[in-house]
PDB file of C-alpha atoms in Angstrom:
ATOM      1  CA  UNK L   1     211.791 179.371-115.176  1.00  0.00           C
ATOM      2  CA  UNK L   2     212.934 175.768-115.365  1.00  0.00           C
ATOM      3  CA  UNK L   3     212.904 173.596-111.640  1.00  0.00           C
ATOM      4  CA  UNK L   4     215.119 170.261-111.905  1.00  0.00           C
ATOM      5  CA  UNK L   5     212.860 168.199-111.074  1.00  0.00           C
ATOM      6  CA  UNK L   6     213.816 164.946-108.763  1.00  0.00           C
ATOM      7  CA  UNK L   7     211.292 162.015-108.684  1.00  0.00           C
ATOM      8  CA  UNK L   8     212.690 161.075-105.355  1.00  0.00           C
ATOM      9  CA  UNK L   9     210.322 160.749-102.580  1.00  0.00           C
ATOM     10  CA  UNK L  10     209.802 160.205 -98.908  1.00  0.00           C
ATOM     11  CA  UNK L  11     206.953 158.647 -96.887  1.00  0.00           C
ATOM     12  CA  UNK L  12     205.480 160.575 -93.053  1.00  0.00           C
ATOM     13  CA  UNK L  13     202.153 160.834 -91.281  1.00  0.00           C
ATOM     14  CA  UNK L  14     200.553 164.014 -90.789  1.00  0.00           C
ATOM     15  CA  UNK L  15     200.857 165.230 -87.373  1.00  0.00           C
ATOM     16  CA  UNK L  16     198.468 168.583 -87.533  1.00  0.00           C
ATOM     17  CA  UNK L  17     197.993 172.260 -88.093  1.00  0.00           C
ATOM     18  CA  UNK L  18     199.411 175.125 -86.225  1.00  0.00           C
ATOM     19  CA  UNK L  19     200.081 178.718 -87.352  1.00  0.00           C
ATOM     20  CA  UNK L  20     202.876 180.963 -88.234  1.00  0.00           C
ATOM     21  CA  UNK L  21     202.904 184.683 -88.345  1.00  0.00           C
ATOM     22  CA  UNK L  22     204.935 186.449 -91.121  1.00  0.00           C
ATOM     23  CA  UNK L  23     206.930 189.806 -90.960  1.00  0.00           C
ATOM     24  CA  UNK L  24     203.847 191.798 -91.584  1.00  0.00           C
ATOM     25  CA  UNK L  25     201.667 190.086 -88.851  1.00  0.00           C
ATOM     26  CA  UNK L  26     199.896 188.029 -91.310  1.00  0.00           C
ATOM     27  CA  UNK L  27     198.374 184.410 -89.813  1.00  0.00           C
ATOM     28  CA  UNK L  28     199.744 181.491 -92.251  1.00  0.00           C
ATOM     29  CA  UNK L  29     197.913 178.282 -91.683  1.00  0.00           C
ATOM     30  CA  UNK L  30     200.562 175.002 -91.998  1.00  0.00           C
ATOM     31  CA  UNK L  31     200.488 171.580 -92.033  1.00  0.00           C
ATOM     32  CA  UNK L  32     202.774 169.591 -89.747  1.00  0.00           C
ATOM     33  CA  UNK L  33     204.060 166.357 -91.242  1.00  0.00           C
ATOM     34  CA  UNK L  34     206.650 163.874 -89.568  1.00  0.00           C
ATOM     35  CA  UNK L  35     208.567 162.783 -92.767  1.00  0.00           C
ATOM     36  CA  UNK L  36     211.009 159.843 -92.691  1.00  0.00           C
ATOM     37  CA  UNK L  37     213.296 158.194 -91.781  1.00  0.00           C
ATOM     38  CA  UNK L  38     212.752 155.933 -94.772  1.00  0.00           C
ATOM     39  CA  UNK L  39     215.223 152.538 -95.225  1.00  0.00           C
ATOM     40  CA  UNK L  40     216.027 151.918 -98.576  1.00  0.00           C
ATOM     41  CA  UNK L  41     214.382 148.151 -98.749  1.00  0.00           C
ATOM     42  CA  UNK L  42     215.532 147.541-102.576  1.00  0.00           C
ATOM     43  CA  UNK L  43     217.485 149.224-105.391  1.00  0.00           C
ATOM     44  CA  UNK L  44     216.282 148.061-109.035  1.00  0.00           C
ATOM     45  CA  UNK L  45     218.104 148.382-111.905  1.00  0.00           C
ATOM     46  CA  UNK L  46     218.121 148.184-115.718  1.00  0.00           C
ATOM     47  CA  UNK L  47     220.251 144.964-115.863  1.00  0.00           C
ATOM     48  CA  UNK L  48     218.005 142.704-112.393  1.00  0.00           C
ATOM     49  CA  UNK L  49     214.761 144.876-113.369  1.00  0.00           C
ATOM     50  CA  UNK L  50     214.127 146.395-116.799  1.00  0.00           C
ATOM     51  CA  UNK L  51     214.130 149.871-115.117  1.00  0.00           C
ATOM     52  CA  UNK L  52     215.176 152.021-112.718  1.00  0.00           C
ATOM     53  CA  UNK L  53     214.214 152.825-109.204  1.00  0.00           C
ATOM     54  CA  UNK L  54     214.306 152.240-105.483  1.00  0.00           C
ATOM     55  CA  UNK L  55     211.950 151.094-102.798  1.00  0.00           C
ATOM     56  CA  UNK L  56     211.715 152.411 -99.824  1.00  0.00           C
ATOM     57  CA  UNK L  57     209.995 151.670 -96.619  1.00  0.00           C
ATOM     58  CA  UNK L  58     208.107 153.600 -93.357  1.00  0.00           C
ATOM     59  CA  UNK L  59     206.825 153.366 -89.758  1.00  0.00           C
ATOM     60  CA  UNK L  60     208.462 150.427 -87.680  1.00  0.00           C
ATOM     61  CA  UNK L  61     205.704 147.462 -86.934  1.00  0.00           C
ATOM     62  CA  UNK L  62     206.015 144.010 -85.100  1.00  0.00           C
ATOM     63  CA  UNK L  63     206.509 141.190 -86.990  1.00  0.00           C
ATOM     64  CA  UNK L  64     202.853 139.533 -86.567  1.00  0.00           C
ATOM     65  CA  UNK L  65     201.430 142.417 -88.376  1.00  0.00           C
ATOM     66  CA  UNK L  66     203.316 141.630 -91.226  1.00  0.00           C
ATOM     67  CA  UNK L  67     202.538 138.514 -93.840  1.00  0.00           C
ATOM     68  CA  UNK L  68     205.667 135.621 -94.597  1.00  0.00           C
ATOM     69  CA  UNK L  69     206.200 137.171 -98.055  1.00  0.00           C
ATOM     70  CA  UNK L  70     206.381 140.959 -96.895  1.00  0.00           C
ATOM     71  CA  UNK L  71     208.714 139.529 -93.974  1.00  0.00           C
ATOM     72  CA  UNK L  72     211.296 137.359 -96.272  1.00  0.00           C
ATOM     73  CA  UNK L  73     211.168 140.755 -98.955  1.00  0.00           C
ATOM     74  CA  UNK L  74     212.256 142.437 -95.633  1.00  0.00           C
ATOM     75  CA  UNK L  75     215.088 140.243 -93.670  1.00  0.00           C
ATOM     76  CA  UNK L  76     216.128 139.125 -97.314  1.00  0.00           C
ATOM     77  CA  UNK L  77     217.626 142.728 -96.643  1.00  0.00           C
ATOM     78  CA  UNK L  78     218.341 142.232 -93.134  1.00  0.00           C
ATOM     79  CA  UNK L  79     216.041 144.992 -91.922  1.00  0.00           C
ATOM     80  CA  UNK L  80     213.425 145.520 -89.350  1.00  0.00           C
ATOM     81  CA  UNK L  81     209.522 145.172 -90.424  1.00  0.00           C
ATOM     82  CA  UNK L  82     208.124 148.134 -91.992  1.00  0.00           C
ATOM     83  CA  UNK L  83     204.796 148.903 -92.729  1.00  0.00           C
ATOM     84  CA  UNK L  84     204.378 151.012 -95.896  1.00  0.00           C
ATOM     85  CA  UNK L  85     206.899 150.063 -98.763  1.00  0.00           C
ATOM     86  CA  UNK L  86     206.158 152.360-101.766  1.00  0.00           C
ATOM     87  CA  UNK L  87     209.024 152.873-105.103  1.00  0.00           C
ATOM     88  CA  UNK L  88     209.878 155.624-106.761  1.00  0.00           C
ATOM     89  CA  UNK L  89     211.421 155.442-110.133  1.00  0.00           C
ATOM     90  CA  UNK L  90     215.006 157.425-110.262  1.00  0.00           C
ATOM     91  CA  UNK L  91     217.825 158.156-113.281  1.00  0.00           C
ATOM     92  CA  UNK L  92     221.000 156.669-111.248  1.00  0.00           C
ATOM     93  CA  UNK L  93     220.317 153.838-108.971  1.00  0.00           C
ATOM     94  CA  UNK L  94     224.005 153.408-108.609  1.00  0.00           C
ATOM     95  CA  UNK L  95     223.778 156.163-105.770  1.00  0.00           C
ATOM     96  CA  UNK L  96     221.752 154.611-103.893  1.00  0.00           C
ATOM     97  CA  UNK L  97     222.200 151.133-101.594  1.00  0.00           C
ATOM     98  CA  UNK L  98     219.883 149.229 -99.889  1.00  0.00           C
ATOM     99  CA  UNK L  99     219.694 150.371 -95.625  1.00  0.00           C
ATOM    100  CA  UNK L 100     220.313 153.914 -96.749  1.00  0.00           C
ATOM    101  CA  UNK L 101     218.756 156.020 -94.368  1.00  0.00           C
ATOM    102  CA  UNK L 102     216.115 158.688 -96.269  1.00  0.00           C
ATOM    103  CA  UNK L 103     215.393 161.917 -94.333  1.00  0.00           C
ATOM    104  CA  UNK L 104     214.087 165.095 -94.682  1.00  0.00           C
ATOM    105  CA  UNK L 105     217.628 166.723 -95.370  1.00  0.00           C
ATOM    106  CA  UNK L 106     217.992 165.542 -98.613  1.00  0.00           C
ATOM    107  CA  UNK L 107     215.845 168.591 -99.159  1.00  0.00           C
ATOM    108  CA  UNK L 108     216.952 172.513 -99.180  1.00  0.00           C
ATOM    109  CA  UNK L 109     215.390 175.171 -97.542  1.00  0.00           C
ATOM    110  CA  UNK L 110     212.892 176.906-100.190  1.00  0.00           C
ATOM    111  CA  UNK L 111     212.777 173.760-102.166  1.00  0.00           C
ATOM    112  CA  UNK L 112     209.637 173.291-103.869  1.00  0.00           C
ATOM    113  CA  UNK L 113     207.717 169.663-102.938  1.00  0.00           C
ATOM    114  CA  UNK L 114     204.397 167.953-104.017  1.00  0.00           C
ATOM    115  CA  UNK L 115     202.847 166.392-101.166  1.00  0.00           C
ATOM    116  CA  UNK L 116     200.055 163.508-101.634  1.00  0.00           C
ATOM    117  CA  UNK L 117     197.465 162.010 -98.884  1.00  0.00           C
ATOM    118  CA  UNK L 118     195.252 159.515 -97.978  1.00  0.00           C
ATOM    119  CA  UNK L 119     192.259 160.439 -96.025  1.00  0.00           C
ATOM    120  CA  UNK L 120     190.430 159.255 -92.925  1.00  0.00           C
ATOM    121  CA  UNK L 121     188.561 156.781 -94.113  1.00  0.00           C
ATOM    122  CA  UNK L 122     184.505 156.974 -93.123  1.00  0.00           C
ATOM    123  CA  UNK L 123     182.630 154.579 -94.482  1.00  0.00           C
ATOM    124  CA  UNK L 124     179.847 153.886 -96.475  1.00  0.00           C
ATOM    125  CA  UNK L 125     178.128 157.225 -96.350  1.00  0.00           C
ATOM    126  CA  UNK L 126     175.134 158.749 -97.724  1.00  0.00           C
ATOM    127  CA  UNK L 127     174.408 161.787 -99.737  1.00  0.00           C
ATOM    128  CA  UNK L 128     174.062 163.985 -96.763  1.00  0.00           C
ATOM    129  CA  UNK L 129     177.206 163.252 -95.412  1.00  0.00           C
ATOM    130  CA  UNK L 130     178.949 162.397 -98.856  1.00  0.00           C
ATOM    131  CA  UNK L 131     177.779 165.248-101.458  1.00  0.00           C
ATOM    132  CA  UNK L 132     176.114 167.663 -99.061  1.00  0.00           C
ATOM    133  CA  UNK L 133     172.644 166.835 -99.994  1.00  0.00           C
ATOM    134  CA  UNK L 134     169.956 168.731 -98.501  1.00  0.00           C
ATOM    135  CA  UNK L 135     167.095 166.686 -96.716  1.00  0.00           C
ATOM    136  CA  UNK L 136     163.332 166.249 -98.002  1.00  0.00           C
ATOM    137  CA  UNK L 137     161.059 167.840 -95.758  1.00  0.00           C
ATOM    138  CA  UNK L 138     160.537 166.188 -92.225  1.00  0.00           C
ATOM    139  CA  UNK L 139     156.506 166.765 -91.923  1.00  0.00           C
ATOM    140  CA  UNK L 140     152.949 166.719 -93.766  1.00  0.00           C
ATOM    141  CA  UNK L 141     153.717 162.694 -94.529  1.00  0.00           C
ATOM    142  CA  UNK L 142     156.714 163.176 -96.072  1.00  0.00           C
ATOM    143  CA  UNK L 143     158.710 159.741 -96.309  1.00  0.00           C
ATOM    144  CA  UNK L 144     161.625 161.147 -98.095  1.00  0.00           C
ATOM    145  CA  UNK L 145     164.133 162.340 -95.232  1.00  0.00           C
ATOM    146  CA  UNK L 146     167.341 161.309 -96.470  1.00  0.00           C
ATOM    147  CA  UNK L 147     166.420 159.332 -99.425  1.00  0.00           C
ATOM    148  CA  UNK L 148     168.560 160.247-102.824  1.00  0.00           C
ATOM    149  CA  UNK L 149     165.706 161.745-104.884  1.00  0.00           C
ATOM    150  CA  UNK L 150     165.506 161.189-108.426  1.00  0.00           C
ATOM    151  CA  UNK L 151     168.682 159.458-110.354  1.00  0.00           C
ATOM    152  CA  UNK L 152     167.864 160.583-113.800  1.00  0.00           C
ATOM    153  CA  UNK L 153     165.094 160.581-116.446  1.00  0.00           C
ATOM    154  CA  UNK L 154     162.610 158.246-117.597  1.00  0.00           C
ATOM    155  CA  UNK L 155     162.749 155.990-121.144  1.00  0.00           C
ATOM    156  CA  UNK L 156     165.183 158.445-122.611  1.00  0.00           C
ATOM    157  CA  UNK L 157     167.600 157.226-121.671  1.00  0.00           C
ATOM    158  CA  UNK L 158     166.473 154.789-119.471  1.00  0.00           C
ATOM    159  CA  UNK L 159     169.764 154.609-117.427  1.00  0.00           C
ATOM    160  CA  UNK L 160     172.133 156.580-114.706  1.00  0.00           C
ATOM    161  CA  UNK L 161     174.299 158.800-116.489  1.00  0.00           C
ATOM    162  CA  UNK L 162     177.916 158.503-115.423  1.00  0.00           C
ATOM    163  CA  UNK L 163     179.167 160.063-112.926  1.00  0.00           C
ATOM    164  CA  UNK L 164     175.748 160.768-111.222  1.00  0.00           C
ATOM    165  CA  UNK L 165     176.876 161.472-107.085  1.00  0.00           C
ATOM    166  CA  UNK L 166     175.230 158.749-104.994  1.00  0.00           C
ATOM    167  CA  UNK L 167     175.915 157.342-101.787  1.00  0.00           C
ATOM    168  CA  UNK L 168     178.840 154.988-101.346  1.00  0.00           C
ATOM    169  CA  UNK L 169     183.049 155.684-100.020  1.00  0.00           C
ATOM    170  CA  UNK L 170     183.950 157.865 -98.328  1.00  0.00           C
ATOM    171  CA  UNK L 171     187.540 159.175 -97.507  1.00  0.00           C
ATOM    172  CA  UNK L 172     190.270 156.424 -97.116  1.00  0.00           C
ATOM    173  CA  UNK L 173     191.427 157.693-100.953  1.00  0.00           C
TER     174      UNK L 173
END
């Protein structure tokens, strides 16, 4: 069936899980977010712009932490520093203006929502920690612990095929 779908979005941390129980007794498992307030920082239009859209920003920070241009963007508005600013491209920009205050009731119960991350960031990692890598043997002069093993073939064809899993970032994507 068809869903009208609204390209407006909000920015929130995630808090953490709990659990609900259902009529029949059933454990859910659910994520806790803390969405919002978001300030409108900037409405763009067709005419200033070449498209559509709004900006909007999250999660009050002192000034310092913020750099000159960020700051002027900011009190060019008159508003207070935010840290995340993130736009969202929308059909009527004339109902929106800028210190609008974004919260989670814009939304109905039962509405339908995509929800996007970033995760904890950990470093460089290696295989182990990164792919789930088993170790080379520990004993009988074994040097290869944690090493990577073998990357690929030999002459043919004498390179790393893409997308071969090494070590390297993990999280913080």
């Amino acid at each position: 069936f068809w869903r009208n779908i609204v390209s407006l979005g909000l920015l929130g941390n995630k808090i953490g899980m709990t659990q609900i129980f259902d009529e029949s007794g059933n454990i859910i498992p659910v994520t806790i977010l803390k969405v919002g307030p978001c300030v409108i920082t900037q409405v763009k239009t067709m005419l200033s712009d070449g498209y559509n859209a709004i900006q909007i920003g999250y999660g009050n920070v002192a000034s310092k932490s913020l750099t000159q241009p960020e700051l002027g963007h900011l009190q060019k508005s008159n508003l207070q520093p935010l840290k995340y600013l993130k736009e969202f491209r929308v059909t009527n920009p004339e109902d929106f203006e800028v210190g609008q205050i974004l919260n989670v009731e814009s939304f109905t119960a039962g509405q339908l929502i995509n929800v996007t991350g970033k995760s904890n960031g950990k470093g460089f990692s290696g295989l182990q920690k990164r792919h789930n890598f088993t170790r080379g043997p520990m004993t009988h002069g074994s040097k290869n612990h944690r090493a990577p093993g073998s990357i690929g073939m030999g002459t043919t064809p004498g390179r790393v095929l893409p997308g071969k899993k090494m070590a390297g970032q993990l999280g913080n994507k």
